[in-house]
Amino acid sequence: LDENDRQVVKASGLAAGKGVLLPSTKVETIAAVKEIMSDKAFGAAGDTCVIESFMTGPEASCLAFCDGKTAVLMPAAQDHKRALDNDEGLNTGGMGAYSPAPCVTPDIQKEIEAMCIKTVEKMAERGTPYVGVLYAGMMLTPNGPSMLEYNCRFGDPETQVVLPLLETDLYEVFVACCDGNLDSVDVRFKENTSAATVVCAAKGYPEKYPKGMEITGLPDANASAGVKVYHAGTKLDGEVSRCSGG
């Protein structure tokens, strides 16, 4: 490892969006590999460890509808993964997001969409057509957009800010993807409109945290104009909503 370079250390398996460590020195990088592979911080997801170059620039989440032949990119979103204010906490599965992301200009949006289309075309050429949602994790480096990773799913919490902007009936889009004629549907998104989501998590998340606390204020929040409350890691105890998973 070069003393002057930074690395990103990842658990290769599924780790609920939390298997990425961001060491800042050589010593921390070695410790991160040990945490993942020896200490099994992420269980079997860390049986294989990936070490990548640390890239600079804003990160953007770009989701695309795919029908096995082409792709249509949704408005870009940005999520914030570190807990606590001022990015002082640990990486999480996402503490909030907003869309569209101003850092993804119309020209960059076209460039990223072209990457997604090319990926879908090449997968079809090799006999493995992809139908569904392609999640492109992009880093907007000084040299242009660079692909960090692909996921074969919607993103969380990005979906909560992207889908409310969709004007076209989502069912029509899904059917077109399944039937292989996405190009026949006018996939439209609301113009001059933004969406944001904020994750309310238990104190201590993503490490050990108490469970079973009552969640209050939900009816008032849902009654507010333009506000929608989504649940994850909660349970209903009679008429009371409680925290059950972060």
GROMACS .gro file of C-alpha atoms in nm:
model
  246
    1LEU     CA    1   0.000   0.000   0.000
    2ASP     CA    2   0.127   0.346  -0.091
    3GLU     CA    3   0.149   0.570   0.215
    4ASN     CA    4   0.019   0.862   0.006
    5ASP     CA    5  -0.289   0.686  -0.133
    6ARG     CA    6  -0.623   0.625   0.036
    7GLN     CA    7  -0.823   0.309  -0.010
    8VAL     CA    8  -1.183   0.204   0.036
    9VAL     CA    9  -1.233  -0.135   0.201
   10LYS     CA   10  -1.553  -0.328   0.131
   11ALA     CA   11  -1.712  -0.654   0.236
   12SER     CA   12  -1.785  -0.823  -0.097
   13GLY     CA   13  -2.110  -0.987   0.014
   14LEU     CA   14  -2.447  -0.843   0.109
   15ALA     CA   15  -2.411  -0.625   0.419
   16ALA     CA   16  -2.731  -0.418   0.412
   17GLY     CA   17  -2.546  -0.117   0.272
   18LYS     CA   18  -2.314  -0.100   0.573
   19GLY     CA   19  -2.014  -0.306   0.458
   20VAL     CA   20  -1.792  -0.017   0.347
   21LEU     CA   21  -1.511   0.125   0.558
   22LEU     CA   22  -1.325   0.448   0.481
   23PRO     CA   23  -0.978   0.436   0.639
   24SER     CA   24  -0.757   0.742   0.602
   25THR     CA   25  -0.412   0.588   0.666
   26LYS     CA   26  -0.223   0.268   0.581
   27VAL     CA   27  -0.256   0.147   0.940
   28GLU     CA   28  -0.633   0.207   0.936
   29THR     CA   29  -0.661   0.024   0.602
   30ILE     CA   30  -0.493  -0.286   0.743
   31ALA     CA   31  -0.715  -0.265   1.051
   32ALA     CA   32  -1.025  -0.237   0.828
   33VAL     CA   33  -0.929  -0.556   0.640
   34LYS     CA   34  -0.882  -0.734   0.974
   35GLU     CA   35  -1.218  -0.607   1.099
   36ILE     CA   36  -1.396  -0.744   0.792
   37MET     CA   37  -1.211  -1.071   0.731
   38SER     CA   38  -1.078  -1.178   1.072
   39ASP     CA   39  -1.319  -1.021   1.317
   40LYS     CA   40  -1.615  -1.095   1.087
   41ALA     CA   41  -1.779  -0.757   1.153
   42PHE     CA   42  -2.018  -0.826   0.863
   43GLY     CA   43  -2.036  -1.203   0.899
   44ALA     CA   44  -2.005  -1.417   0.586
   45ALA     CA   45  -2.040  -1.103   0.372
   46GLY     CA   46  -1.678  -1.034   0.461
   47ASP     CA   47  -1.536  -1.370   0.353
   48THR     CA   48  -1.404  -1.183   0.050
   49CYS     CA   49  -1.273  -0.829   0.089
   50VAL     CA   50  -1.249  -0.569  -0.188
   51ILE     CA   51  -0.992  -0.289  -0.172
   52GLU     CA   52  -1.047   0.001  -0.412
   53SER     CA   53  -0.887   0.337  -0.482
   54PHE     CA   54  -1.043   0.627  -0.293
   55MET     CA   55  -1.196   0.865  -0.547
   56THR     CA   56  -1.288   1.225  -0.481
   57GLY     CA   57  -1.597   1.411  -0.589
   58PRO     CA   58  -1.968   1.406  -0.511
   59GLU     CA   59  -2.147   1.072  -0.518
   60ALA     CA   60  -2.480   1.022  -0.690
   61SER     CA   61  -2.731   0.738  -0.706
   62CYS     CA   62  -2.874   0.687  -1.053
   63LEU     CA   63  -3.161   0.440  -1.100
   64ALA     CA   64  -3.270   0.319  -1.442
   65PHE     CA   65  -3.572   0.122  -1.565
   66CYS     CA   66  -3.453  -0.161  -1.793
   67ASP     CA   67  -3.645  -0.389  -2.030
   68GLY     CA   68  -3.361  -0.615  -2.140
   69LYS     CA   69  -3.283  -0.401  -2.444
   70THR     CA   70  -3.258  -0.041  -2.330
   71ALA     CA   71  -3.270   0.176  -2.018
   72VAL     CA   72  -3.441   0.497  -1.905
   73LEU     CA   73  -3.266   0.689  -1.630
   74MET     CA   74  -3.463   0.840  -1.342
   75PRO     CA   75  -3.367   1.174  -1.182
   76ALA     CA   76  -3.041   1.137  -0.991
   77ALA     CA   77  -3.049   1.129  -0.612
   78GLN     CA   78  -2.792   1.181  -0.341
   79ASP     CA   79  -2.806   1.000  -0.009
   80HIS     CA   80  -2.603   1.066   0.303
   81LYS     CA   81  -2.469   0.756   0.473
   82ARG     CA   82  -2.286   0.880   0.781
   83ALA     CA   83  -2.478   0.906   1.106
   84LEU     CA   84  -2.472   1.223   1.318
   85ASP     CA   85  -2.430   1.584   1.210
   86ASN     CA   86  -2.130   1.700   1.009
   87ASP     CA   87  -2.058   1.345   0.882
   88GLU     CA   88  -1.914   1.257   1.224
   89GLY     CA   89  -2.078   0.915   1.259
   90LEU     CA   90  -2.033   0.571   1.109
   91ASN     CA   91  -2.151   0.466   0.765
   92THR     CA   92  -2.512   0.347   0.761
   93GLY     CA   93  -2.756   0.220   0.502
   94GLY     CA   94  -2.853   0.585   0.444
   95MET     CA   95  -2.971   0.865   0.673
   96GLY     CA   96  -3.162   1.059   0.408
   97ALA     CA   97  -3.171   1.157   0.043
   98TYR     CA   98  -3.293   1.418  -0.201
   99SER     CA   99  -3.371   1.430  -0.572
  100PRO     CA  100  -3.296   1.563  -0.825
  101ALA     CA  101  -2.928   1.605  -0.736
  102PRO     CA  102  -2.803   1.943  -0.864
  103CYS     CA  103  -2.452   1.805  -0.916
  104VAL     CA  104  -2.585   1.580  -1.194
  105THR     CA  105  -2.630   1.833  -1.473
  106PRO     CA  106  -2.838   1.751  -1.782
  107ASP     CA  107  -2.518   1.666  -1.974
  108ILE     CA  108  -2.393   1.436  -1.698
  109GLN     CA  109  -2.740   1.279  -1.677
  110LYS     CA  110  -2.720   1.192  -2.049
  111GLU     CA  111  -2.370   1.051  -2.006
  112ILE     CA  112  -2.476   0.826  -1.719
  113GLU     CA  113  -2.787   0.712  -1.903
  114ALA     CA  114  -2.567   0.618  -2.200
  115MET     CA  115  -2.355   0.403  -1.963
  116CYS     CA  116  -2.667   0.223  -1.840
  117ILE     CA  117  -2.798   0.168  -2.192
  118LYS     CA  118  -2.462   0.029  -2.304
  119THR     CA  119  -2.456  -0.207  -2.006
  120VAL     CA  120  -2.805  -0.340  -2.084
  121GLU     CA  121  -2.716  -0.381  -2.452
  122LYS     CA  122  -2.398  -0.574  -2.372
  123MET     CA  123  -2.580  -0.800  -2.127
  124ALA     CA  124  -2.836  -0.879  -2.396
  125GLU     CA  125  -2.557  -0.953  -2.646
  126ARG     CA  126  -2.404  -1.215  -2.415
  127GLY     CA  127  -2.740  -1.384  -2.361
  128THR     CA  128  -2.814  -1.252  -2.012
  129PRO     CA  129  -3.071  -0.975  -2.067
  130TYR     CA  130  -3.144  -0.766  -1.760
  131VAL     CA  131  -3.502  -0.665  -1.680
  132GLY     CA  132  -3.574  -0.455  -1.375
  133VAL     CA  133  -3.415  -0.157  -1.203
  134LEU     CA  134  -3.043  -0.097  -1.244
  135TYR     CA  135  -2.886   0.107  -0.964
  136ALA     CA  136  -2.571   0.285  -1.080
  137GLY     CA  137  -2.360   0.421  -0.796
  138MET     CA  138  -2.167   0.708  -0.954
  139MET     CA  139  -1.875   0.919  -0.839
  140LEU     CA  140  -1.850   1.254  -1.015
  141THR     CA  141  -1.471   1.283  -1.027
  142PRO     CA  142  -1.273   1.576  -1.173
  143ASN     CA  143  -1.228   1.355  -1.481
  144GLY     CA  144  -1.599   1.290  -1.526
  145PRO     CA  145  -1.854   1.040  -1.390
  146SER     CA  146  -1.703   0.710  -1.278
  147MET     CA  147  -1.897   0.395  -1.198
  148LEU     CA  148  -1.850   0.275  -0.840
  149GLU     CA  149  -2.089  -0.018  -0.853
  150TYR     CA  150  -2.410  -0.159  -0.995
  151ASN     CA  151  -2.693  -0.297  -0.784
  152CYS     CA  152  -2.987  -0.491  -0.928
  153ARG     CA  153  -3.259  -0.321  -0.725
  154PHE     CA  154  -3.413   0.007  -0.617
  155GLY     CA  155  -3.206   0.202  -0.364
  156ASP     CA  156  -3.304   0.285  -0.007
  157PRO     CA  157  -3.357   0.571   0.082
  158GLU     CA  158  -3.326   0.696  -0.279
  159THR     CA  159  -3.649   0.532  -0.395
  160GLN     CA  160  -3.848   0.734  -0.142
  161VAL     CA  161  -3.746   1.058  -0.319
  162VAL     CA  162  -3.732   0.940  -0.681
  163LEU     CA  163  -4.068   0.763  -0.722
  164PRO     CA  164  -4.278   1.054  -0.585
  165LEU     CA  165  -4.142   1.256  -0.880
  166LEU     CA  166  -4.268   1.001  -1.135
  167GLU     CA  167  -4.567   1.126  -1.337
  168THR     CA  168  -4.613   0.818  -1.557
  169ASP     CA  169  -4.807   0.529  -1.401
  170LEU     CA  170  -4.547   0.304  -1.239
  171TYR     CA  171  -4.747  -0.006  -1.335
  172GLU     CA  172  -4.729   0.091  -1.703
  173VAL     CA  173  -4.353   0.127  -1.677
  174PHE     CA  174  -4.315  -0.212  -1.506
  175VAL     CA  175  -4.533  -0.386  -1.765
  176ALA     CA  176  -4.331  -0.227  -2.047
  177CYS     CA  177  -4.009  -0.349  -1.884
  178CYS     CA  178  -4.149  -0.703  -1.857
  179ASP     CA  179  -4.280  -0.698  -2.215
  180GLY     CA  180  -3.956  -0.559  -2.358
  181ASN     CA  181  -4.106  -0.241  -2.504
  182LEU     CA  182  -3.995   0.031  -2.266
  183ASP     CA  183  -3.929   0.260  -2.561
  184SER     CA  184  -4.306   0.269  -2.626
  185VAL     CA  185  -4.379   0.436  -2.291
  186ASP     CA  186  -4.330   0.806  -2.226
  187VAL     CA  187  -4.156   0.791  -1.889
  188ARG     CA  188  -4.211   1.139  -1.743
  189PHE     CA  189  -4.102   1.298  -1.418
  190LYS     CA  190  -4.232   1.615  -1.253
  191GLU     CA  191  -4.047   1.928  -1.358
  192ASN     CA  192  -3.931   2.200  -1.118
  193THR     CA  193  -4.013   1.969  -0.826
  194SER     CA  194  -3.785   1.819  -0.562
  195ALA     CA  195  -3.826   1.557  -0.292
  196ALA     CA  196  -3.631   1.490   0.027
  197THR     CA  197  -3.640   1.221   0.291
  198VAL     CA  198  -3.493   1.219   0.642
  199VAL     CA  199  -3.435   0.894   0.831
  200CYS     CA  200  -3.520   0.892   1.200
  201ALA     CA  201  -3.304   0.630   1.370
  202ALA     CA  202  -3.256   0.504   1.722
  203LYS     CA  203  -2.972   0.657   1.919
  204GLY     CA  204  -2.660   0.445   1.873
  205TYR     CA  205  -2.747   0.323   1.522
  206PRO     CA  206  -2.580   0.157   1.328
  207GLU     CA  207  -2.410  -0.007   1.627
  208LYS     CA  208  -2.598  -0.141   1.928
  209TYR     CA  209  -2.914   0.054   2.001
  210PRO     CA  210  -3.221   0.011   2.221
  211LYS     CA  211  -3.539  -0.134   2.073
  212GLY     CA  212  -3.904  -0.110   2.160
  213MET     CA  213  -3.919   0.269   2.210
  214GLU     CA  214  -4.250   0.430   2.122
  215ILE     CA  215  -4.254   0.643   1.805
  216THR     CA  216  -4.475   0.948   1.846
  217GLY     CA  217  -4.598   1.221   1.613
  218LEU     CA  218  -4.673   0.996   1.314
  219PRO     CA  219  -5.036   1.107   1.257
  220ASP     CA  220  -4.938   1.475   1.269
  221ALA     CA  221  -4.653   1.418   1.024
  222ASN     CA  222  -4.873   1.222   0.781
  223ALA     CA  223  -5.136   1.495   0.797
  224SER     CA  224  -4.889   1.761   0.681
  225ALA     CA  225  -4.915   1.869   0.318
  226GLY     CA  226  -4.657   1.706   0.095
  227VAL     CA  227  -4.533   1.473   0.370
  228LYS     CA  228  -4.537   1.092   0.360
  229VAL     CA  229  -4.410   0.871   0.643
  230TYR     CA  230  -4.245   0.544   0.539
  231HIS     CA  231  -4.172   0.266   0.787
  232ALA     CA  232  -3.865   0.044   0.811
  233GLY     CA  233  -3.754  -0.142   1.120
  234THR     CA  234  -4.073  -0.062   1.312
  235LYS     CA  235  -4.356  -0.272   1.451
  236LEU     CA  236  -4.713  -0.211   1.561
  237ASP     CA  237  -4.783  -0.291   1.926
  238GLY     CA  238  -5.159  -0.257   1.950
  239GLU     CA  239  -5.209   0.105   1.850
  240VAL     CA  240  -4.851   0.207   1.928
  241SER     CA  241  -4.568   0.215   1.672
  242ARG     CA  242  -4.237   0.102   1.814
  243CYS     CA  243  -3.876   0.088   1.697
  244SER     CA  244  -3.775  -0.271   1.623
  245GLY     CA  245  -3.477  -0.253   1.387
  246GLY     CA  246  -3.297   0.080   1.401
   0.00000   0.00000   0.00000
